[in-house]
């Protein structure tokens, strides 16, 4: 694992000058205390490259040891080429293949599922799976209901093929579950894009998203656990998408899981969309909380709606 957060830390209090909000409101309603924003000119692929370099160093690998890069983002530098190929080039990687996955806040769960399928089908043996975002670029700074929620960052994980026993005691990805339902596109979206000739800003009906989130996250986690032949009691850590502490707490409660076994980073990072789960995994493992052999459940939901879950043994 590796991660990267831009240098600039923005506290809740900084928003008090520009919108009608308060540190107290943001903490109480979301659990967020601060977030990081990319510097001017710093792009998503820059953040992704820094996280990837950290992961490679931690794994004792070089860029050319990697067969593929799967990068989850909704805020790529350019319309094309993909941020993943930019990272490939920036790392000096001259073989293999790279592509982006766009499933908004569920992006990392989708990327991990894709990377696992590529390994299982024999397309690649070692894959760099990255979540990286610069959501600060799509904020409407006059909208207090959204601008205080998001942050920038990147996290990266290296998946490697290994023969297992075919049991839930194996390390690696044990089961996945992906879902989407485009009927809910209007509750969370960006009101611009290439085809509409603008960049646009993030728009959200927070209460509606909240309602879907708790119900769908608990259900997808249970589905993936059942596919792995496991139950609630087998979970060592829930590593959730970090959108809002109240969503995280309510989902853990539905899964009958204690909060002291949930990795929470939302207070420090805000919602970094596809980067939030790899950031939480990286922080949780660097702090020595997540240990080899632990059973992890990751779950995420975002625009689409798109949501899903991955059950893995660390
Ligand atoms: N500061 C002060 N007041 C605010 C702010 C703010 N930053 N934002 C909203 N309010 C006000 C509202 O205007 C409203 O005022 P009103 O009653 O005068 O109209 C009041 O606070 C209550 O607003 P609600 O939207 O009802 O507040 P709620 O308790 O639902 O919290 C929140 C809002 C935090 C957005 C919550 O709905 C939420 O977390 N939703 C989930 C959405 C989310 O996390 N999305 C991230 C992307 S999707 C994902 O990653 C899962």
mmCIF file of C-alpha atoms and ligand atoms in Angstrom:
data_model
loop_
_atom_site.group_PDB
_atom_site.id
_atom_site.type_symbol
_atom_site.label_atom_id
_atom_site.label_comp_id
_atom_site.label_asym_id
_atom_site.label_seq_id
_atom_site.Cartn_x
_atom_site.Cartn_y
_atom_site.Cartn_z
ATOM 1 C CA UNK A 1 0.000 0.000 0.000
ATOM 2 C CA UNK A 2 0.944 3.620 -0.380
ATOM 3 C CA UNK A 3 -0.812 6.945 -0.307
ATOM 4 C CA UNK A 4 -0.319 10.603 -0.977
ATOM 5 C CA UNK A 5 -2.115 13.668 0.339
ATOM 6 C CA UNK A 6 -1.455 17.159 -1.037
ATOM 7 C CA UNK A 7 0.366 19.528 1.358
ATOM 8 C CA UNK A 8 -2.445 22.052 1.742
ATOM 9 C CA UNK A 9 -4.655 21.255 4.744
ATOM 10 C CA UNK A 10 -7.975 23.104 4.883
ATOM 11 C CA UNK A 11 -9.777 23.258 8.233
ATOM 12 C CA UNK A 12 -13.544 23.586 8.651
ATOM 13 C CA UNK A 13 -13.057 27.077 10.050
ATOM 14 C CA UNK A 14 -11.672 28.244 6.683
ATOM 15 C CA UNK A 15 -15.130 27.790 5.116
ATOM 16 C CA UNK A 16 -16.734 30.120 7.665
ATOM 17 C CA UNK A 17 -15.402 33.140 5.727
ATOM 18 C CA UNK A 18 -17.012 32.162 2.415
ATOM 19 C CA UNK A 19 -20.286 30.318 3.226
ATOM 20 C CA UNK A 20 -22.815 30.301 6.079
ATOM 21 C CA UNK A 21 -21.397 27.324 7.974
ATOM 22 C CA UNK A 22 -19.447 26.488 11.122
ATOM 23 C CA UNK A 23 -16.806 24.057 12.309
ATOM 24 C CA UNK A 24 -19.362 22.794 14.825
ATOM 25 C CA UNK A 25 -22.010 22.024 12.147
ATOM 26 C CA UNK A 26 -19.545 20.239 9.864
ATOM 27 C CA UNK A 27 -18.102 18.108 12.699
ATOM 28 C CA UNK A 28 -21.510 17.214 14.108
ATOM 29 C CA UNK A 29 -23.215 16.356 10.790
ATOM 30 C CA UNK A 30 -20.273 14.717 8.975
ATOM 31 C CA UNK A 31 -17.365 13.945 11.351
ATOM 32 C CA UNK A 32 -15.035 15.911 9.037
ATOM 33 C CA UNK A 33 -12.413 18.131 10.715
ATOM 34 C CA UNK A 34 -10.099 18.892 7.800
ATOM 35 C CA UNK A 35 -9.318 17.888 4.223
ATOM 36 C CA UNK A 36 -6.398 18.317 1.796
ATOM 37 C CA UNK A 37 -6.607 20.295 -1.442
ATOM 38 C CA UNK A 38 -4.259 19.887 -4.404
ATOM 39 C CA UNK A 39 -2.045 22.859 -5.249
ATOM 40 C CA UNK A 40 -2.717 24.895 -8.366
ATOM 41 C CA UNK A 41 -1.516 22.878 -11.344
ATOM 42 C CA UNK A 42 -1.343 19.632 -9.352
ATOM 43 C CA UNK A 43 -3.448 17.023 -11.147
ATOM 44 C CA UNK A 44 -5.049 13.697 -10.293
ATOM 45 C CA UNK A 45 -2.314 11.758 -12.109
ATOM 46 C CA UNK A 46 0.336 13.628 -10.050
ATOM 47 C CA UNK A 47 -1.347 12.479 -6.829
ATOM 48 C CA UNK A 48 -1.778 8.959 -8.222
ATOM 49 C CA UNK A 49 1.885 8.721 -9.213
ATOM 50 C CA UNK A 50 3.025 9.723 -5.698
ATOM 51 C CA UNK A 51 0.762 7.064 -4.135
ATOM 52 C CA UNK A 52 1.958 4.466 -6.661
ATOM 53 C CA UNK A 53 5.619 5.247 -5.926
ATOM 54 C CA UNK A 54 4.969 4.811 -2.207
ATOM 55 C CA UNK A 55 3.257 1.447 -2.817
ATOM 56 C CA UNK A 56 6.088 0.223 -5.065
ATOM 57 C CA UNK A 57 8.655 1.221 -2.440
ATOM 58 C CA UNK A 58 6.733 -0.525 0.341
ATOM 59 C CA UNK A 59 6.473 -3.673 -1.800
ATOM 60 C CA UNK A 60 10.146 -3.561 -2.835
ATOM 61 C CA UNK A 61 9.128 -3.565 -6.503
ATOM 62 C CA UNK A 62 10.003 -1.521 -9.592
ATOM 63 C CA UNK A 63 7.560 -0.105 -12.119
ATOM 64 C CA UNK A 64 8.519 -2.715 -14.713
ATOM 65 C CA UNK A 65 7.529 -5.485 -12.274
ATOM 66 C CA UNK A 66 3.906 -4.341 -12.744
ATOM 67 C CA UNK A 67 1.750 -5.807 -15.538
ATOM 68 C CA UNK A 68 -1.169 -3.380 -15.363
ATOM 69 C CA UNK A 69 -2.507 -0.213 -13.753
ATOM 70 C CA UNK A 70 -6.217 0.120 -12.961
ATOM 71 C CA UNK A 71 -6.964 3.647 -11.777
ATOM 72 C CA UNK A 72 -10.304 4.661 -10.287
ATOM 73 C CA UNK A 73 -11.164 8.333 -10.730
ATOM 74 C CA UNK A 74 -13.939 10.707 -11.773
ATOM 75 C CA UNK A 75 -11.568 13.658 -11.990
ATOM 76 C CA UNK A 76 -8.956 12.630 -14.587
ATOM 77 C CA UNK A 77 -6.504 15.292 -15.793
ATOM 78 C CA UNK A 78 -7.815 15.250 -19.372
ATOM 79 C CA UNK A 79 -10.752 13.765 -21.247
ATOM 80 C CA UNK A 80 -8.172 11.405 -22.708
ATOM 81 C CA UNK A 81 -5.697 9.788 -22.486
ATOM 82 C CA UNK A 82 -6.575 8.071 -19.233
ATOM 83 C CA UNK A 83 -4.931 9.168 -15.990
ATOM 84 C CA UNK A 84 -3.729 5.560 -15.733
ATOM 85 C CA UNK A 85 -1.567 5.829 -18.877
ATOM 86 C CA UNK A 86 -0.178 9.134 -17.571
ATOM 87 C CA UNK A 87 0.832 7.371 -14.358
ATOM 88 C CA UNK A 88 2.284 4.497 -16.403
ATOM 89 C CA UNK A 89 4.496 6.971 -18.270
ATOM 90 C CA UNK A 90 5.392 8.990 -15.160
ATOM 91 C CA UNK A 91 6.548 5.806 -13.408
ATOM 92 C CA UNK A 92 8.754 4.917 -16.405
ATOM 93 C CA UNK A 93 6.750 1.743 -16.989
ATOM 94 C CA UNK A 94 7.237 0.664 -20.608
ATOM 95 C CA UNK A 95 5.265 -2.583 -20.707
ATOM 96 C CA UNK A 96 1.825 -3.846 -19.694
ATOM 97 C CA UNK A 97 -1.429 -1.884 -19.941
ATOM 98 C CA UNK A 98 -3.289 0.803 -18.041
ATOM 99 C CA UNK A 99 -6.846 2.130 -17.937
ATOM 100 C CA UNK A 100 -9.235 4.210 -15.808
ATOM 101 C CA UNK A 101 -12.403 3.036 -14.076
ATOM 102 C CA UNK A 102 -15.174 5.566 -13.444
ATOM 103 C CA UNK A 103 -17.666 4.599 -10.761
ATOM 104 C CA UNK A 104 -17.365 7.769 -8.641
ATOM 105 C CA UNK A 105 -17.130 6.997 -4.896
ATOM 106 C CA UNK A 106 -17.518 3.264 -5.610
ATOM 107 C CA UNK A 107 -14.565 3.490 -8.022
ATOM 108 C CA UNK A 108 -12.010 1.674 -5.893
ATOM 109 C CA UNK A 109 -14.320 -1.263 -5.221
ATOM 110 C CA UNK A 110 -14.981 -1.491 -8.980
ATOM 111 C CA UNK A 111 -11.240 -1.193 -9.749
ATOM 112 C CA UNK A 112 -10.304 -3.924 -7.256
ATOM 113 C CA UNK A 113 -12.985 -6.206 -8.693
ATOM 114 C CA UNK A 114 -11.690 -5.600 -12.231
ATOM 115 C CA UNK A 115 -8.075 -6.147 -11.192
ATOM 116 C CA UNK A 116 -9.001 -9.388 -9.448
ATOM 117 C CA UNK A 117 -10.816 -10.603 -12.575
ATOM 118 C CA UNK A 118 -7.760 -9.762 -14.724
ATOM 119 C CA UNK A 119 -5.559 -11.818 -12.403
ATOM 120 C CA UNK A 120 -7.975 -14.750 -12.199
ATOM 121 C CA UNK A 121 -8.298 -14.806 -16.021
ATOM 122 C CA UNK A 122 -4.522 -14.812 -16.463
ATOM 123 C CA UNK A 123 -4.235 -11.370 -18.119
ATOM 124 C CA UNK A 124 -1.836 -10.043 -15.511
ATOM 125 C CA UNK A 125 0.063 -11.231 -12.450
ATOM 126 C CA UNK A 126 0.781 -7.955 -10.668
ATOM 127 C CA UNK A 127 -1.566 -4.997 -10.796
ATOM 128 C CA UNK A 128 -1.275 -1.548 -9.335
ATOM 129 C CA UNK A 129 -4.794 -0.541 -8.265
ATOM 130 C CA UNK A 130 -5.099 3.179 -7.586
ATOM 131 C CA UNK A 131 -7.852 5.508 -6.389
ATOM 132 C CA UNK A 132 -7.046 9.175 -6.998
ATOM 133 C CA UNK A 133 -9.184 12.320 -7.065
ATOM 134 C CA UNK A 134 -9.126 16.105 -7.161
ATOM 135 C CA UNK A 135 -12.759 16.773 -6.210
ATOM 136 C CA UNK A 136 -11.771 20.331 -5.231
ATOM 137 C CA UNK A 137 -11.916 21.034 -9.007
ATOM 138 C CA UNK A 138 -15.654 20.285 -9.256
ATOM 139 C CA UNK A 139 -16.918 22.057 -6.131
ATOM 140 C CA UNK A 140 -19.393 24.921 -6.261
ATOM 141 C CA UNK A 141 -17.741 27.088 -3.577
ATOM 142 C CA UNK A 142 -20.991 28.964 -2.957
ATOM 143 C CA UNK A 143 -22.906 25.748 -2.075
ATOM 144 C CA UNK A 144 -22.437 25.050 1.649
ATOM 145 C CA UNK A 145 -24.271 21.732 1.367
ATOM 146 C CA UNK A 146 -21.469 20.202 -0.741
ATOM 147 C CA UNK A 147 -18.260 22.284 -0.685
ATOM 148 C CA UNK A 148 -17.362 21.367 2.913
ATOM 149 C CA UNK A 149 -17.582 17.618 2.319
ATOM 150 C CA UNK A 150 -14.851 16.716 -0.159
ATOM 151 C CA UNK A 151 -11.055 16.539 -0.337
ATOM 152 C CA UNK A 152 -8.218 15.488 -2.664
ATOM 153 C CA UNK A 153 -5.843 12.534 -2.329
ATOM 154 C CA UNK A 154 -4.691 9.188 -3.665
ATOM 155 C CA UNK A 155 -4.078 5.641 -2.432
ATOM 156 C CA UNK A 156 -2.520 2.659 -4.200
ATOM 157 C CA UNK A 157 -2.431 -1.074 -3.604
ATOM 158 C CA UNK A 158 -0.495 -3.802 -5.414
ATOM 159 C CA UNK A 159 -2.319 -7.078 -6.054
ATOM 160 C CA UNK A 160 -0.245 -10.132 -6.939
ATOM 161 C CA UNK A 161 -1.272 -13.583 -8.187
ATOM 162 C CA UNK A 162 -0.633 -16.442 -5.777
ATOM 163 C CA UNK A 163 -1.912 -20.002 -5.638
ATOM 164 C CA UNK A 164 -4.285 -20.521 -2.724
ATOM 165 C CA UNK A 165 -6.200 -23.423 -1.219
ATOM 166 C CA UNK A 166 -9.514 -22.177 -2.593
ATOM 167 C CA UNK A 167 -10.807 -21.567 0.926
ATOM 168 C CA UNK A 168 -11.739 -18.436 2.875
ATOM 169 C CA UNK A 169 -8.432 -18.790 4.753
ATOM 170 C CA UNK A 170 -6.560 -17.729 1.578
ATOM 171 C CA UNK A 171 -5.055 -14.248 1.437
ATOM 172 C CA UNK A 172 -6.314 -11.825 -1.202
ATOM 173 C CA UNK A 173 -9.723 -11.099 -2.641
ATOM 174 C CA UNK A 174 -12.301 -13.671 -1.545
ATOM 175 C CA UNK A 175 -15.534 -12.231 -2.951
ATOM 176 C CA UNK A 176 -16.923 -9.117 -4.600
ATOM 177 C CA UNK A 177 -20.350 -7.590 -5.253
ATOM 178 C CA UNK A 178 -21.060 -4.742 -7.696
ATOM 179 C CA UNK A 179 -24.330 -2.885 -8.310
ATOM 180 C CA UNK A 180 -25.653 0.222 -10.013
ATOM 181 C CA UNK A 181 -29.051 1.802 -10.621
ATOM 182 C CA UNK A 182 -29.200 4.728 -13.030
ATOM 183 C CA UNK A 183 -32.697 5.687 -11.920
ATOM 184 C CA UNK A 184 -31.010 7.601 -9.083
ATOM 185 C CA UNK A 185 -28.726 9.727 -11.265
ATOM 186 C CA UNK A 186 -30.391 12.970 -10.163
ATOM 187 C CA UNK A 187 -29.522 12.724 -6.471
ATOM 188 C CA UNK A 188 -25.756 12.929 -7.003
ATOM 189 C CA UNK A 189 -24.139 14.144 -10.214
ATOM 190 C CA UNK A 190 -21.909 16.737 -11.889
ATOM 191 C CA UNK A 191 -23.886 19.142 -14.069
ATOM 192 C CA UNK A 192 -21.339 19.233 -16.888
ATOM 193 C CA UNK A 193 -19.078 17.064 -19.020
ATOM 194 C CA UNK A 194 -17.478 16.757 -22.455
ATOM 195 C CA UNK A 195 -20.714 16.160 -24.286
ATOM 196 C CA UNK A 196 -22.378 19.155 -22.643
ATOM 197 C CA UNK A 197 -19.311 21.370 -23.224
ATOM 198 C CA UNK A 198 -18.575 22.333 -19.616
ATOM 199 C CA UNK A 199 -16.743 21.001 -16.571
ATOM 200 C CA UNK A 200 -19.698 21.418 -14.236
ATOM 201 C CA UNK A 201 -20.102 21.250 -10.475
ATOM 202 C CA UNK A 202 -21.103 18.507 -8.084
ATOM 203 C CA UNK A 203 -24.817 18.551 -7.145
ATOM 204 C CA UNK A 204 -26.298 16.415 -4.405
ATOM 205 C CA UNK A 205 -29.484 15.762 -2.501
ATOM 206 C CA UNK A 206 -27.672 14.803 0.693
ATOM 207 C CA UNK A 207 -30.608 13.345 2.612
ATOM 208 C CA UNK A 208 -31.594 11.068 -0.279
ATOM 209 C CA UNK A 209 -28.017 9.850 -0.755
ATOM 210 C CA UNK A 210 -27.772 9.192 2.985
ATOM 211 C CA UNK A 211 -30.934 7.087 2.950
ATOM 212 C CA UNK A 212 -29.765 4.901 0.039
ATOM 213 C CA UNK A 213 -26.226 4.649 1.428
ATOM 214 C CA UNK A 214 -26.922 2.938 4.746
ATOM 215 C CA UNK A 215 -29.357 0.410 3.308
ATOM 216 C CA UNK A 216 -27.344 -0.446 0.172
ATOM 217 C CA UNK A 217 -23.932 -0.577 1.877
ATOM 218 C CA UNK A 218 -25.033 -3.041 4.536
ATOM 219 C CA UNK A 219 -26.737 -5.213 1.913
ATOM 220 C CA UNK A 220 -23.774 -5.327 -0.493
ATOM 221 C CA UNK A 221 -21.405 -6.187 2.380
ATOM 222 C CA UNK A 222 -23.672 -9.042 3.409
ATOM 223 C CA UNK A 223 -23.917 -10.326 -0.166
ATOM 224 C CA UNK A 224 -20.137 -10.368 -0.616
ATOM 225 C CA UNK A 225 -19.640 -12.012 2.794
ATOM 226 C CA UNK A 226 -22.160 -14.734 1.910
ATOM 227 C CA UNK A 227 -20.373 -15.317 -1.422
ATOM 228 C CA UNK A 228 -17.152 -15.853 0.541
ATOM 229 C CA UNK A 229 -18.968 -18.304 2.806
ATOM 230 C CA UNK A 230 -18.444 -15.983 5.777
ATOM 231 C CA UNK A 231 -20.599 -14.097 8.272
ATOM 232 C CA UNK A 232 -20.553 -10.947 10.431
ATOM 233 C CA UNK A 233 -18.508 -12.600 13.167
ATOM 234 C CA UNK A 234 -15.641 -13.321 10.766
ATOM 235 C CA UNK A 235 -14.975 -9.640 10.012
ATOM 236 C CA UNK A 236 -11.836 -8.176 11.616
ATOM 237 C CA UNK A 237 -12.100 -4.728 10.015
ATOM 238 C CA UNK A 238 -14.651 -2.802 8.023
ATOM 239 C CA UNK A 239 -12.833 -0.347 5.755
ATOM 240 C CA UNK A 240 -15.686 1.791 4.426
ATOM 241 C CA UNK A 241 -15.840 4.580 1.904
ATOM 242 C CA UNK A 242 -15.278 7.715 3.966
ATOM 243 C CA UNK A 243 -18.168 10.052 3.121
ATOM 244 C CA UNK A 244 -19.763 10.801 6.454
ATOM 245 C CA UNK A 245 -19.171 9.421 9.950
ATOM 246 C CA UNK A 246 -22.922 9.017 10.459
ATOM 247 C CA UNK A 247 -23.185 6.766 7.356
ATOM 248 C CA UNK A 248 -20.154 4.763 8.525
ATOM 249 C CA UNK A 249 -21.590 4.323 12.030
ATOM 250 C CA UNK A 250 -25.101 3.421 10.856
ATOM 251 C CA UNK A 251 -23.743 0.854 8.383
ATOM 252 C CA UNK A 252 -21.493 -0.751 11.013
ATOM 253 C CA UNK A 253 -24.487 -0.967 13.347
ATOM 254 C CA UNK A 254 -26.575 -2.700 10.667
ATOM 255 C CA UNK A 255 -23.725 -5.183 10.222
ATOM 256 C CA UNK A 256 -23.599 -5.665 14.000
ATOM 257 C CA UNK A 257 -19.932 -4.637 13.990
ATOM 258 C CA UNK A 258 -18.207 -2.564 16.724
ATOM 259 C CA UNK A 259 -16.912 0.896 15.737
ATOM 260 C CA UNK A 260 -13.483 0.214 17.269
ATOM 261 C CA UNK A 261 -12.987 -2.324 14.442
ATOM 262 C CA UNK A 262 -13.817 0.176 11.674
ATOM 263 C CA UNK A 263 -11.053 2.189 9.993
ATOM 264 C CA UNK A 264 -12.139 5.840 10.058
ATOM 265 C CA UNK A 265 -10.153 8.578 8.310
ATOM 266 C CA UNK A 266 -12.970 10.914 7.257
ATOM 267 C CA UNK A 267 -12.032 13.372 10.021
ATOM 268 C CA UNK A 268 -8.629 13.974 8.389
ATOM 269 C CA UNK A 269 -9.353 13.546 4.669
ATOM 270 C CA UNK A 270 -13.022 14.451 4.097
ATOM 271 C CA UNK A 271 -14.652 12.537 1.265
ATOM 272 C CA UNK A 272 -11.970 11.778 -1.349
ATOM 273 C CA UNK A 273 -14.345 9.670 -3.480
ATOM 274 C CA UNK A 274 -12.473 6.788 -5.184
ATOM 275 C CA UNK A 275 -9.347 7.547 -3.118
ATOM 276 C CA UNK A 276 -11.013 7.128 0.266
ATOM 277 C CA UNK A 277 -10.815 3.336 0.663
ATOM 278 C CA UNK A 278 -7.171 2.964 -0.457
ATOM 279 C CA UNK A 279 -6.271 5.925 1.779
ATOM 280 C CA UNK A 280 -7.994 4.225 4.725
ATOM 281 C CA UNK A 281 -6.323 0.875 3.924
ATOM 282 C CA UNK A 282 -2.932 2.537 3.687
ATOM 283 C CA UNK A 283 -3.345 4.488 6.939
ATOM 284 C CA UNK A 284 -4.814 1.460 8.751
ATOM 285 C CA UNK A 285 -1.970 -0.837 7.696
ATOM 286 C CA UNK A 286 0.764 1.785 8.261
ATOM 287 C CA UNK A 287 -0.529 2.299 11.822
ATOM 288 C CA UNK A 288 -0.290 -1.467 12.387
ATOM 289 C CA UNK A 289 -4.002 -1.866 13.046
ATOM 290 C CA UNK A 290 -4.707 -3.989 9.963
ATOM 291 C CA UNK A 291 -2.524 -7.075 10.232
ATOM 292 C CA UNK A 292 -1.663 -9.915 7.872
ATOM 293 C CA UNK A 293 -4.414 -12.525 7.914
ATOM 294 C CA UNK A 294 -7.158 -10.096 8.980
ATOM 295 C CA UNK A 295 -10.507 -10.353 7.204
ATOM 296 C CA UNK A 296 -11.527 -7.010 5.707
ATOM 297 C CA UNK A 297 -14.797 -5.813 4.248
ATOM 298 C CA UNK A 298 -14.683 -2.690 2.084
ATOM 299 C CA UNK A 299 -17.917 -1.055 0.925
ATOM 300 C CA UNK A 300 -18.708 2.096 -1.061
ATOM 301 C CA UNK A 301 -21.521 3.978 -2.788
ATOM 302 C CA UNK A 302 -21.534 7.013 -5.024
ATOM 303 C CA UNK A 303 -23.018 8.741 -8.049
ATOM 304 C CA UNK A 304 -25.030 6.585 -10.407
ATOM 305 C CA UNK A 305 -25.938 5.304 -8.005
ATOM 306 C CA UNK A 306 -23.097 2.780 -8.134
ATOM 307 C CA UNK A 307 -22.149 0.686 -5.116
ATOM 308 C CA UNK A 308 -20.398 -2.485 -4.098
ATOM 309 C CA UNK A 309 -18.252 -4.397 -1.685
ATOM 310 C CA UNK A 310 -15.061 -6.464 -1.606
ATOM 311 C CA UNK A 311 -14.225 -9.083 1.024
ATOM 312 C CA UNK A 312 -10.504 -9.748 1.301
ATOM 313 C CA UNK A 313 -7.993 -11.350 3.580
ATOM 314 C CA UNK A 314 -4.982 -9.062 4.201
HETATM 315 N N1 LIG B 1 -23.294 24.340 7.224
HETATM 316 C C1 LIG B 1 -24.395 24.735 7.888
HETATM 317 N N2 LIG B 1 -25.616 24.345 7.569
HETATM 318 C C2 LIG B 1 -25.747 23.522 6.516
HETATM 319 C C3 LIG B 1 -24.648 23.054 5.772
HETATM 320 C C4 LIG B 1 -23.379 23.516 6.166
HETATM 321 N N3 LIG B 1 -22.246 23.145 5.536
HETATM 322 N N4 LIG B 1 -25.087 22.227 4.808
HETATM 323 C C5 LIG B 1 -26.427 22.169 4.925
HETATM 324 N N5 LIG B 1 -26.818 22.942 5.958
HETATM 325 C C6 LIG B 1 -28.159 23.202 6.415
HETATM 326 C C7 LIG B 1 -29.186 22.980 5.344
HETATM 327 O O1 LIG B 1 -29.269 24.073 4.472
HETATM 328 C C8 LIG B 1 -30.437 22.805 6.167
HETATM 329 O O2 LIG B 1 -30.905 24.054 6.538
HETATM 330 P P1 LIG B 1 -32.481 24.380 6.474
HETATM 331 O O3 LIG B 1 -33.073 23.409 7.455
HETATM 332 O O4 LIG B 1 -32.534 25.788 6.878
HETATM 333 O O5 LIG B 1 -32.873 24.104 5.057
HETATM 334 C C9 LIG B 1 -29.907 22.097 7.413
HETATM 335 O O6 LIG B 1 -28.482 22.314 7.438
HETATM 336 C C10 LIG B 1 -30.155 20.601 7.400
HETATM 337 O O7 LIG B 1 -29.775 20.127 6.125
HETATM 338 P P2 LIG B 1 -29.872 18.620 5.753
HETATM 339 O O8 LIG B 1 -29.470 18.431 4.327
HETATM 340 O O9 LIG B 1 -31.200 18.119 6.184
HETATM 341 O O10 LIG B 1 -28.746 18.066 6.720
HETATM 342 P P3 LIG B 1 -28.337 16.611 6.979
HETATM 343 O O11 LIG B 1 -28.398 16.330 8.400
HETATM 344 O O12 LIG B 1 -29.025 15.656 6.046
HETATM 345 O O13 LIG B 1 -26.805 16.640 6.606
HETATM 346 C C11 LIG B 1 -25.360 15.980 4.819
HETATM 347 C C12 LIG B 1 -26.381 16.981 5.311
HETATM 348 C C13 LIG B 1 -24.138 16.062 5.721
HETATM 349 C C14 LIG B 1 -24.957 16.323 3.393
HETATM 350 C C15 LIG B 1 -25.977 14.590 4.897
HETATM 351 O O14 LIG B 1 -27.236 14.559 4.296
HETATM 352 C C16 LIG B 1 -25.122 13.557 4.277
HETATM 353 O O15 LIG B 1 -24.048 13.264 4.757
HETATM 354 N N6 LIG B 1 -25.585 12.926 3.207
HETATM 355 C C17 LIG B 1 -24.828 11.915 2.551
HETATM 356 C C18 LIG B 1 -24.250 12.529 1.397
HETATM 357 C C19 LIG B 1 -22.810 12.296 1.229
HETATM 358 O O16 LIG B 1 -22.043 12.020 2.124
HETATM 359 N N7 LIG B 1 -22.428 12.408 -0.021
HETATM 360 C C20 LIG B 1 -21.105 12.281 -0.412
HETATM 361 C C21 LIG B 1 -21.080 11.776 -1.808
HETATM 362 S S1 LIG B 1 -21.845 10.242 -1.930
HETATM 363 C C22 LIG B 1 -21.008 9.280 -1.028
HETATM 364 O O17 LIG B 1 -19.813 9.410 -0.978
HETATM 365 C C23 LIG B 1 -21.713 8.319 -0.257
#
